[in-house]
Amino acid sequence: MSRDTYYDILFKPIQIGPVTAKNRFFQVPHCTGLGYRDPTANAWLRGVKAQGGWGTVCTEQVEIHHTSDITPFIELRIWDDRDVPMLAQMAEKIHEHDALAGIELAYNGLNGPNLYGREVPLAPTGMPVQSFTYDPVSAKTMDRQDIRNLRKWHRDAAIRGKNAGYDLVYVYAGHGLGFFHHFLSKRYNRRSDEYGGNLENRIRILKEIIIDTKEAVGDECAVPCRITINELMGKAGLETQEAMDIVSSLAELPDLWDFCLAGWENDSQTSRFSQEGFQDEYRKGFKALTTKPVVGVGRYTSPDKMVSLIKSGEIDLIGCARPSIADPFLPRKIEEGRVEDIRECIGCNICVSGDFTMSPIRCTQNPSMGEEWRKGWHPEYINKNVSSKPVLIVGAGPAGLEAAQMLGKRGYDVTLAEKELNLGGRVSRESKLPGLAAWGRVVDYRLSQFNKLPNVETYLDSDLTLDHLLEFGIPLIGICTGSTWYKNGLGFNLKEPLDIDPGASVYSPDDIMAENLPNGSHVLIWDDDHYYMGNVLAELLIQRGYEVSYTTPAPEVATWTQNTMEQHRIQKQIMELGVTIHSNLILTSIAEGTAKLNCSYTGKEQNFEMDSILLVTSRYPNDSLFRGIMEKEGEWQDHGLEMVKSFGDCEAPATIAHAVYAGRRFAEELEVKPSKEEIVPFKREIAELRYVSD
């Protein structure tokens, strides 16, 4: 197959300073949680994207100097020449597939508390550091020597980036996360010298650094500038007109403009709060300010949208971070005429959570993300089947769908049985909740793959029993029958069931999703899950006309969503909907019309009146079928059974991303014998002791 000619413009080469990008697909810099700790895994991750057709593939933030480290976050480093081989490995993997390699040099300044190096942070104006974790550390006001030092450090880092083989060497002034943004912003820059005050002075350091960088890399590398065009703070922050004045004054200086919003939580909003391309309106008018190429982001997954953006002249390159994570082969699928095979980003920001939890990146749609080197997984390819034995998968939720389609691609004959009348399990139910429609893409993609796999058969309304498993005689069985929400309060805080009056109206999320709605008009929610379910159901109940009170043991609503950068939006939304929030409370008992909760600090008891209570705590695995068949292991041979395994929520409930990963793992490991020497089931970087006197 070949691409539709309508998409030809996406594959037109474009000049970026002294280098040429082969197409308009530009993977903008994004974090991975791998950084300097897992550099080989990081390199392979970027290399697979290049293999997938991205014309330009960039690193994440790369710290340029030890005086500004962003610990605890794990990014890359280019502190001295010893970091060059690590970074060169990544550039080489990108170049293997004829893509340009970009490096984003970063000096975090106010965003770097320097927890690792213990250096005093530097900033345009001394003030408390602006870290995500409210570190009790302040930065000092830079003097002129500090500024001269910084220019040298950035120049040295640029030369190292060139020596490491990078084609684009970024100057990073975006997202409110870096030193240059802080100089541009009146909020952070209160200087009265030539680097502060009016806009011309606040621009000075950025202009000097761009010139320094271009001189440092010569005619070998392009120098892009990633810059904030709006902070979405009104007059308190950088607004459109001031950003346009900045870009106008530097219009022809960088080789490329990469426009973004600040902070990161504004630029990478979840699909619950923004649609594809929501940034478009903020970029209007900026392209007209420069003749240099412009890249912009918007969680773009639609090839038609990409074409319209370029044809309209709004941007020249399609910037993607999250869509390139969900589908590293997005460009190749368009080029090969396989648009229907694109694995579309669902905008859940599970990928972002890797950075915030200092762990390897993961993706709900693409379970191979971060595992390209560690486990040898690939987003598009999988090892062929070991035998011709048929496989039965029981349960067609996210784990079962992923396992079935990947086993089908391995070449196994797969029977997928689902007791419900539709496929998708929890994803089908949850994607009907407010704001979560995009999550249905998890099901849509896998069903589209089934249409191309004649060796995968699905059976609905098939509630299999233990006798069925024995009678079928299918030798390889995977059981992923999901999980059920507790209605007795068991969860993070409570390890014993609650004292619940038989006359109380108690509901679980499963009840609400099944349209078994609460009695009365006032619902009390107790959320000990701390992710999206409690607050999404609060929104749903408000829409249905209920009065809702929300209680939680945590200090805030949906506290884990700090890791997906949406907690503040979630809390704002349900407050504006009229939900009453009570935090730091632990539920102790439920009576008819009343619930007792104790302050998590003092133990002081409070009574809450309600008509019904919705418990959002935790889930238990639906593993009775699995446990039953394991008890019959002595009879397996008589019925032709060889292996039965549970996975996904049926084994241990977790996120949808965990379930999809479990399905992929089941498919990858089926009939594959581990090496006898294997202790850890994935590759990892091992530190070698070396004593160096610096």
XYZ file of C-alpha atoms in Angstrom:
694
model
C 0.000 0.000 0.000
C 1.078 3.591 -0.553
C -0.078 6.797 0.991
C -2.959 8.930 -0.174
C -1.552 11.829 -2.207
C -3.510 14.173 0.059
C -0.842 13.513 2.693
C 2.129 14.247 0.429
C 2.740 17.596 2.088
C 3.522 15.806 5.361
C 6.471 14.097 3.676
C 7.947 17.136 1.980
C 11.508 17.830 3.228
C 12.153 21.127 4.983
C 15.327 23.075 5.592
C 16.106 23.917 9.218
C 19.184 26.112 9.200
C 22.066 24.015 7.829
C 20.207 20.682 8.084
C 17.220 19.168 6.303
C 14.385 17.236 7.899
C 13.101 14.516 5.584
C 9.465 15.132 6.538
C 7.213 17.261 8.732
C 6.915 14.837 11.664
C 8.802 16.350 14.581
C 9.056 14.552 17.926
C 9.499 17.505 20.238
C 11.614 17.068 23.367
C 9.826 15.081 26.070
C 10.822 13.343 29.282
C 10.964 9.575 29.730
C 11.834 8.933 33.372
C 14.884 7.089 31.988
C 17.418 9.887 31.649
C 20.968 9.394 32.867
C 19.934 6.308 34.920
C 18.817 4.259 31.887
C 20.610 5.828 28.916
C 20.596 2.739 26.683
C 16.872 2.232 27.163
C 16.422 5.916 26.402
C 18.477 5.628 23.224
C 16.499 2.645 21.940
C 13.218 4.390 22.703
C 14.235 7.326 20.499
C 15.654 4.997 17.867
C 12.364 3.138 17.508
C 10.624 6.456 16.874
C 13.097 7.229 14.124
C 12.424 3.772 12.707
C 8.733 4.663 12.815
C 9.279 7.544 10.439
C 9.679 10.639 12.592
C 11.873 12.997 10.589
C 13.218 14.689 13.697
C 13.582 13.037 17.099
C 14.661 15.028 20.136
C 15.901 14.218 23.621
C 14.311 15.340 26.857
C 15.784 18.149 28.962
C 19.555 17.815 29.157
C 21.053 19.583 32.165
C 24.023 21.647 31.027
C 25.774 22.212 34.355
C 26.012 20.797 37.862
C 24.905 24.122 39.356
C 21.384 23.423 38.166
C 20.106 19.882 38.635
C 16.419 19.034 38.669
C 16.611 16.141 41.127
C 14.474 14.176 42.002
C 13.461 14.140 38.335
C 15.678 11.945 36.195
C 16.602 13.730 32.977
C 19.757 13.654 30.873
C 22.998 15.467 31.671
C 25.792 17.038 29.678
C 27.812 18.405 32.572
C 31.181 17.509 31.077
C 32.815 15.469 28.312
C 32.207 12.204 30.158
C 28.504 12.543 29.354
C 29.119 12.735 25.614
C 29.334 8.962 24.874
C 25.972 8.392 26.589
C 24.344 11.113 24.495
C 26.149 10.034 21.334
C 24.572 6.591 21.664
C 21.145 8.165 21.416
C 22.054 10.294 18.403
C 23.445 7.206 16.680
C 20.219 5.244 17.233
C 18.230 8.123 15.752
C 20.571 8.455 12.775
C 20.286 4.753 11.968
C 16.911 5.544 10.435
C 17.817 8.755 8.615
C 16.219 11.113 11.126
C 17.613 14.317 12.560
C 18.625 14.177 16.220
C 17.832 17.136 18.455
C 19.170 17.866 21.934
C 17.362 20.191 24.342
C 19.901 21.968 26.503
C 18.396 23.123 29.781
C 19.457 25.237 32.709
C 16.606 25.062 35.176
C 17.530 27.894 37.485
C 14.498 28.570 39.687
C 13.055 25.147 38.865
C 16.123 23.320 40.119
C 16.466 22.981 43.909
C 19.856 21.288 43.387
C 19.122 18.423 45.729
C 21.887 16.340 44.156
C 24.733 18.828 43.746
C 23.751 21.008 46.724
C 24.833 24.117 44.839
C 23.023 27.388 45.478
C 20.444 27.830 42.674
C 20.848 30.836 40.394
C 18.049 33.051 39.126
C 17.454 36.466 37.576
C 16.153 37.567 40.983
C 16.642 35.703 44.238
C 13.437 34.090 45.504
C 12.135 30.659 46.616
C 12.685 27.992 43.972
C 9.642 27.147 41.862
C 9.781 23.375 42.212
C 6.901 20.904 42.051
C 7.664 19.784 45.602
C 7.753 23.154 47.409
C 11.379 22.748 48.409
C 12.422 25.116 51.242
C 15.288 26.491 49.164
C 15.856 29.914 47.632
C 17.895 30.985 44.645
C 20.361 33.843 44.691
C 20.262 36.812 42.355
C 22.790 36.361 39.574
C 25.506 38.951 39.243
C 27.227 39.805 35.974
C 29.922 37.170 36.525
C 27.218 34.524 37.023
C 25.701 35.565 33.709
C 29.080 35.392 31.969
C 29.589 31.944 33.491
C 26.199 30.786 32.302
C 26.915 31.892 28.747
C 30.137 29.893 28.819
C 28.439 26.815 30.319
C 25.753 26.876 27.648
C 28.314 27.370 24.887
C 30.398 24.455 26.179
C 27.292 22.273 26.345
C 26.365 23.219 22.787
C 29.809 22.145 21.581
C 29.442 18.859 23.443
C 26.018 18.380 21.838
C 27.553 18.909 18.410
C 30.395 16.522 19.239
C 27.833 13.937 20.358
C 26.397 14.005 16.850
C 23.244 16.082 17.267
C 21.831 17.993 14.319
C 19.709 20.424 16.325
C 20.932 22.104 19.500
C 18.053 23.716 21.370
C 17.906 26.917 23.358
C 15.091 26.168 25.818
C 12.899 29.049 27.022
C 9.625 27.155 27.257
C 7.083 25.817 29.731
C 8.184 28.151 32.519
C 10.692 25.433 33.413
C 13.950 27.057 32.426
C 16.307 29.874 33.134
C 15.548 31.839 29.954
C 11.809 31.904 30.591
C 12.542 33.309 34.033
C 14.557 36.173 32.542
C 11.729 36.933 30.083
C 9.047 36.962 32.780
C 8.314 40.080 34.835
C 7.194 37.775 37.650
C 10.669 36.333 38.082
C 12.880 39.090 36.676
C 12.932 42.130 38.950
C 16.379 43.307 37.966
C 17.242 46.948 37.350
C 20.368 46.405 35.238
C 20.683 45.743 31.508
C 19.106 42.292 31.956
C 15.914 43.495 33.632
C 13.157 46.051 33.459
C 11.899 46.708 29.939
C 11.312 43.934 27.416
C 14.475 44.682 25.442
C 16.563 44.099 28.550
C 14.688 40.964 29.600
C 15.266 39.500 26.123
C 18.986 40.264 26.206
C 20.244 37.009 27.754
C 18.133 34.857 25.407
C 19.451 36.757 22.399
C 23.045 36.453 23.597
C 22.695 32.722 24.213
C 21.159 32.052 20.793
C 24.039 33.937 19.161
C 26.574 32.115 21.348
C 25.044 28.754 20.450
C 25.036 29.445 16.720
C 28.681 30.484 16.885
C 29.532 27.383 18.909
C 27.966 24.860 16.531
C 28.847 26.705 13.326
C 27.261 25.497 10.122
C 26.930 21.896 11.335
C 23.835 22.196 13.544
C 20.548 24.038 13.548
C 19.635 26.093 16.627
C 15.925 25.990 17.503
C 14.355 28.085 20.242
C 11.536 26.569 22.281
C 9.608 29.408 23.836
C 6.466 30.086 25.859
C 3.782 32.058 24.014
C 1.251 32.220 26.868
C 1.191 31.240 30.544
C -2.628 31.261 30.761
C -2.349 33.530 33.805
C -3.650 36.764 32.346
C -1.697 39.864 33.295
C 0.077 37.966 36.064
C 2.106 36.039 33.495
C 3.421 36.148 29.964
C 0.571 36.982 27.579
C 0.214 36.683 23.817
C 1.133 40.241 22.859
C 4.304 40.300 24.936
C 5.274 36.897 23.543
C 4.705 38.215 20.026
C 6.950 41.180 20.785
C 9.662 38.783 21.967
C 9.402 36.623 18.860
C 9.320 39.707 16.597
C 12.519 41.055 18.113
C 14.334 37.736 17.578
C 12.407 36.632 14.500
C 15.244 35.544 12.221
C 17.820 34.626 14.828
C 16.997 30.961 15.628
C 16.785 28.399 12.830
C 13.404 27.167 14.072
C 10.725 28.313 16.502
C 9.079 25.746 18.772
C 6.042 27.372 20.384
C 4.532 26.050 23.614
C 2.403 27.067 26.571
C 3.531 27.377 30.173
C 3.531 25.608 32.507
C 3.890 22.067 31.330
C 0.490 21.242 32.845
C -1.047 23.782 30.444
C 0.815 22.565 27.383
C 0.097 18.864 28.024
C -3.475 18.899 29.271
C -5.334 15.608 29.544
C -8.125 14.750 27.124
C -10.568 15.144 29.997
C -9.984 18.893 29.877
C -8.919 19.673 26.318
C -9.400 18.490 22.769
C -6.849 17.745 20.067
C -5.275 20.975 18.899
C -6.512 23.190 21.711
C -3.196 25.107 21.529
C -3.964 26.229 17.980
C -5.782 29.385 19.038
C -2.820 30.553 21.116
C -0.417 30.265 18.159
C -2.473 32.416 15.802
C -0.391 35.196 14.289
C 2.995 33.910 15.418
C 3.985 32.275 12.130
C 3.648 35.630 10.375
C 6.357 37.089 12.607
C 9.192 34.986 11.146
C 10.311 33.337 7.946
C 11.916 30.525 9.924
C 10.160 27.136 10.265
C 7.671 26.802 13.094
C 6.720 23.674 15.015
C 3.655 23.442 17.212
C 2.031 20.749 19.326
C -1.577 19.773 20.028
C -1.786 16.038 20.766
C -2.325 15.575 17.032
C -3.376 12.104 15.906
C -5.473 12.959 12.835
C -3.486 13.067 9.572
C -6.161 15.306 8.043
C -5.711 17.815 10.842
C -1.949 17.711 10.301
C -2.358 18.481 6.610
C -4.717 21.373 7.298
C -2.266 22.926 9.770
C 0.560 22.937 7.239
C -1.562 23.977 4.267
C -2.988 26.869 6.241
C 0.532 28.081 6.931
C -0.001 28.024 10.696
C 2.972 25.742 11.325
C 5.599 24.016 9.195
C 6.211 20.894 11.252
C 3.830 18.722 13.268
C 5.155 18.624 16.797
C 4.238 15.577 18.841
C 5.236 14.162 22.192
C 2.355 12.062 23.525
C 1.130 10.883 20.067
C 4.687 9.726 19.310
C 4.618 7.736 22.550
C 1.263 6.101 21.832
C 2.360 5.268 18.290
C 6.046 5.597 17.398
C 5.115 4.390 13.888
C 2.451 7.028 13.223
C 4.371 8.628 10.290
C 5.099 5.292 8.609
C 1.482 4.230 8.874
C 0.417 7.391 7.058
C 3.165 6.915 4.484
C 2.191 3.285 3.892
C -1.516 4.022 3.555
C -2.410 2.443 6.917
C -4.058 5.389 8.619
C -6.608 3.059 10.224
C -3.743 1.325 12.081
C -2.694 4.447 14.014
C -2.695 3.790 17.740
C -4.146 7.099 18.863
C -3.109 8.797 22.085
C -5.919 8.867 24.637
C -4.533 11.870 26.529
C -4.489 10.179 29.945
C -0.953 11.415 30.821
C 0.136 8.087 32.262
C 3.312 8.786 30.276
C 3.854 11.955 32.304
C 3.473 10.011 35.549
C 6.745 8.231 34.784
C 8.605 11.520 35.117
C 6.798 12.487 38.302
C 7.400 9.088 39.911
C 11.016 8.904 38.677
C 10.256 5.636 36.893
C 10.474 4.433 33.273
C 7.866 5.908 30.977
C 4.725 3.884 30.273
C 1.748 4.291 27.955
C -1.813 3.009 28.143
C -2.009 2.528 24.381
C 1.542 1.362 23.743
C 2.771 -1.156 26.351
C 6.138 -1.463 24.603
C 6.995 2.141 25.499
C 10.139 2.146 27.640
C 10.630 -1.589 27.095
C 12.270 -1.437 23.655
C 15.726 -2.265 25.043
C 14.834 -3.480 28.533
C 12.622 -6.312 27.304
C 13.152 -6.237 23.550
C 9.528 -5.275 22.898
C 8.586 -3.408 19.742
C 5.428 -1.365 19.134
C 4.730 -3.098 15.819
C 6.528 -6.427 15.777
C 6.533 -9.492 17.997
C 8.295 -12.850 17.821
C 6.539 -15.614 15.902
C 4.625 -18.389 17.610
C 6.581 -21.256 19.172
C 3.978 -23.895 18.289
C 0.644 -24.304 16.528
C -1.229 -24.894 19.784
C -4.460 -22.893 20.078
C -4.977 -20.338 22.843
C -8.081 -19.430 24.813
C -8.340 -15.972 26.382
C -11.169 -15.590 28.887
C -12.144 -11.942 29.343
C -12.078 -9.184 26.735
C -11.150 -6.189 28.826
C -7.982 -4.197 28.093
C -5.694 -7.070 29.133
C -7.578 -9.679 27.095
C -7.845 -7.482 24.006
C -4.121 -6.740 24.032
C -3.177 -10.378 24.623
C -5.479 -11.644 21.877
C -4.323 -9.211 19.210
C -0.621 -9.701 19.960
C -0.966 -13.486 20.075
C -2.798 -13.253 16.770
C 0.126 -11.307 15.360
C 2.477 -13.987 16.659
C 0.519 -16.502 14.571
C -1.457 -18.336 17.245
C -5.070 -19.354 16.709
C -6.860 -17.413 19.434
C -10.337 -17.762 20.879
C -11.410 -14.735 22.893
C -14.451 -15.294 25.119
C -16.327 -12.475 26.845
C -19.338 -12.875 29.128
C -20.748 -9.425 28.269
C -22.464 -8.421 25.036
C -19.623 -6.130 24.009
C -15.844 -6.120 24.111
C -13.712 -3.788 26.191
C -14.543 -4.560 29.811
C -13.811 -1.688 32.166
C -12.653 0.559 29.320
C -16.035 0.329 27.603
C -17.761 1.232 30.851
C -15.396 3.972 31.957
C -15.172 5.689 28.563
C -18.867 6.543 28.917
C -18.130 8.631 32.015
C -17.758 12.440 31.778
C -14.576 13.507 30.014
C -13.245 10.001 29.338
C -14.588 9.362 25.823
C -11.080 9.388 24.304
C -10.190 6.392 26.466
C -12.407 4.311 24.196
C -9.539 4.407 21.696
C -7.941 1.588 23.718
C -10.772 -0.674 22.565
C -11.198 0.839 19.101
C -7.586 0.241 18.083
C -7.563 -3.383 19.157
C -10.879 -4.163 17.500
C -9.545 -2.660 14.273
C -6.591 -5.043 14.489
C -8.897 -8.035 14.977
C -10.413 -7.263 11.570
C -7.012 -8.053 10.046
C -6.427 -11.209 12.065
C -8.441 -14.155 10.729
C -6.834 -16.354 13.382
C -8.554 -14.447 16.219
C -12.183 -15.338 16.919
C -14.307 -13.497 19.475
C -17.334 -14.869 21.282
C -19.665 -12.561 23.194
C -22.231 -13.492 25.844
C -19.941 -16.400 26.767
C -19.797 -16.770 30.529
C -17.414 -19.702 30.696
C -17.423 -22.101 33.612
C -14.829 -24.459 35.004
C -16.421 -27.329 33.079
C -16.119 -25.361 29.842
C -12.374 -24.901 30.342
C -11.950 -28.627 30.827
C -14.260 -29.647 27.993
C -12.795 -27.377 25.315
C -9.448 -29.134 25.397
C -7.565 -25.946 24.473
C -4.033 -26.432 25.826
C -3.062 -22.789 26.531
C -5.424 -20.612 28.556
C -5.155 -17.038 29.777
C -7.721 -15.771 32.265
C -8.228 -12.021 32.592
C -11.717 -11.682 33.975
C -11.190 -8.255 35.519
C -12.089 -6.977 38.944
C -14.960 -5.614 41.022
C -15.143 -2.560 43.267
C -15.461 -3.272 46.977
C -18.591 -2.066 48.775
C -17.212 -2.587 52.284
C -14.601 0.193 52.432
C -11.462 -1.910 52.023
C -8.743 0.151 50.431
C -5.646 2.181 51.079
C -6.645 3.219 54.609
C -9.019 0.517 55.792
C -7.814 -3.088 56.021
C -10.937 -4.399 57.740
C -14.500 -4.133 56.387
C -16.532 -1.196 57.622
C -19.360 -1.463 60.130
C -22.310 -0.934 57.771
C -25.947 -0.865 58.882
C -28.043 -3.220 56.690
C -30.511 -0.393 56.111
C -27.881 1.987 54.676
C -27.873 2.766 50.955
C -24.340 1.869 49.890
C -23.093 1.979 46.308
C -19.907 1.225 44.398
C -18.607 2.610 41.096
C -19.812 -0.593 39.414
C -23.351 0.255 40.516
C -23.208 3.754 39.068
C -21.691 2.584 35.776
C -24.483 -0.017 35.540
C -27.065 2.787 35.981
C -27.994 1.558 39.453
C -28.238 5.105 40.770
C -28.304 6.140 44.443
C -31.447 6.562 46.496
C -32.488 10.024 47.593
C -31.016 13.338 46.544
C -27.847 13.707 48.657
C -24.862 11.414 47.952
C -21.763 11.253 50.117
C -18.649 10.021 48.285
C -15.753 8.581 50.232
C -12.753 8.398 47.910
C -9.862 6.255 49.086
C -8.812 5.466 45.504
C -7.231 8.891 44.893
C -7.269 8.676 41.093
C -10.019 9.660 38.645
C -12.986 7.457 39.533
C -14.303 9.284 42.596
C -14.248 12.724 41.041
C -15.583 11.602 37.664
C -18.539 9.980 39.413
C -19.068 13.145 41.458
C -19.343 15.021 38.170
C -21.749 12.422 36.780
C -23.995 12.550 39.845
C -24.113 16.345 39.711
C -25.201 16.050 36.075
C -27.952 13.683 37.186
C -29.264 16.239 39.655
C -27.816 14.948 42.935
C -26.351 17.006 45.743
C -22.832 15.629 46.266
C -20.450 15.819 49.203
C -16.955 14.478 48.642
C -14.769 13.160 51.464
C -11.269 11.727 51.296
C -8.429 10.759 53.666
C -6.046 12.733 51.443
C -5.433 16.485 51.753
C -6.976 17.094 48.326
C -9.189 15.556 45.679
C -7.585 12.888 43.454
C -4.154 13.382 44.953
C -2.434 10.816 42.660
C -3.367 12.932 39.642
C -0.589 15.306 40.619
C 1.402 12.779 38.592
C -0.776 13.354 35.521
C -0.752 17.150 36.010
C -4.520 17.468 36.300
C -5.264 17.509 40.041
C -5.787 21.261 40.116
C -8.213 21.086 37.203
C -10.137 18.205 38.732
C -10.580 19.967 42.056
C -11.512 23.255 40.392
C -14.076 21.555 38.183
C -15.972 19.697 40.873
C -15.889 22.739 43.168
C -17.409 24.858 40.409
C -20.053 22.175 39.899
C -21.097 22.629 43.511
C -19.496 19.563 45.090
C -18.683 20.119 48.769
C -15.199 18.799 49.600
C -14.058 17.559 53.022
C -10.446 16.321 53.202
C -8.313 14.469 55.764
C -11.190 12.277 56.914
C -11.313 8.515 57.442
C -14.628 6.707 57.257
C -15.344 4.592 60.358
C -18.974 3.442 60.064
C -22.127 3.789 57.977
C -25.646 3.901 59.390
C -28.938 4.553 57.649
C -28.764 8.216 56.674
C -25.490 8.925 58.486
C -21.783 8.245 58.077
C -19.132 8.714 60.749
C -15.712 9.977 59.758
C -12.688 10.801 61.896
C -10.077 13.473 61.283
C -6.982 11.681 60.020
C -4.797 13.820 62.307
C -6.723 14.281 65.552
C -9.226 11.445 65.386
C -12.045 13.889 66.096
C -15.333 12.354 64.979
C -17.722 14.021 62.539
C -21.149 12.882 61.428
C -22.300 13.411 57.861
C -25.933 13.131 56.910
C -26.720 11.672 53.497
C -29.315 9.630 51.657
C -26.744 7.319 50.038
C -23.021 6.763 50.204
C -20.725 5.898 47.292
C -17.569 4.043 48.307
C -14.670 4.507 45.891
C -11.889 2.566 47.556
C -10.328 -0.403 45.784
C -11.112 -3.475 43.710
C -10.785 -7.201 44.230
C -9.827 -9.601 41.417
C -12.523 -11.695 39.754
C -10.327 -14.769 40.051
C -12.767 -17.512 41.049
C -12.542 -19.171 37.626
C -8.744 -19.109 37.763
C -8.606 -20.459 41.299
C -11.090 -23.177 40.357
C -9.119 -24.430 37.387
C -5.894 -24.381 39.412
C -7.557 -26.645 41.981
C -8.255 -29.078 39.123
C -4.645 -29.157 37.920
C -4.513 -32.900 38.450
C -7.175 -33.324 35.755
C -5.553 -31.092 33.150
C -3.692 -33.800 31.287
C -6.878 -35.800 30.755
C -8.451 -32.773 29.065
C -5.442 -31.593 27.059
C -4.657 -28.566 29.235
C -1.007 -27.595 29.535
C -0.910 -24.081 30.943
C -3.348 -21.704 32.651
C -2.321 -18.226 33.778
C -4.169 -15.202 35.149
C -3.140 -11.667 34.289
C -4.386 -8.105 34.357
C -6.913 -6.979 36.965
C -7.827 -10.632 37.505
C -4.381 -11.122 38.990
C -4.050 -7.733 40.727
C -6.202 -4.661 39.950
C -4.339 -1.563 38.804
C -4.541 1.084 36.065
C -5.674 0.410 32.514
C -2.048 0.872 31.480
C -1.058 -1.951 33.826
C -3.743 -4.195 32.325
C -2.643 -3.536 28.740
C 0.966 -4.153 29.751
C -0.042 -7.443 31.385
C -1.771 -8.520 28.185
C 1.309 -7.739 26.130
C 3.513 -9.591 28.590
C 1.294 -12.672 28.454
C 1.519 -12.631 24.658
C 5.288 -12.061 24.637
C 6.112 -14.795 27.137
C 3.717 -17.526 26.024
C 5.745 -20.732 25.445
C 9.000 -18.763 25.678
C 11.390 -20.392 28.107
C 13.463 -17.928 30.113
C 17.201 -18.315 30.122
C 18.500 -20.349 33.044
C 20.790 -17.478 33.908
C 17.952 -14.980 33.954
C 17.271 -13.559 37.398
C 15.948 -10.106 36.526
C 13.511 -10.377 33.572
C 14.724 -7.220 31.852
C 17.987 -5.546 30.946
C 19.301 -2.763 33.113
C 22.284 -0.468 33.264
C 24.810 -1.625 35.848
C 27.150 0.882 37.476
C 30.796 -0.075 37.224
C 32.939 1.150 40.097
C 35.537 3.595 38.939
C 37.455 6.029 41.064
C 38.165 9.329 39.376
C 39.784 12.292 41.083
C 38.346 15.467 39.645
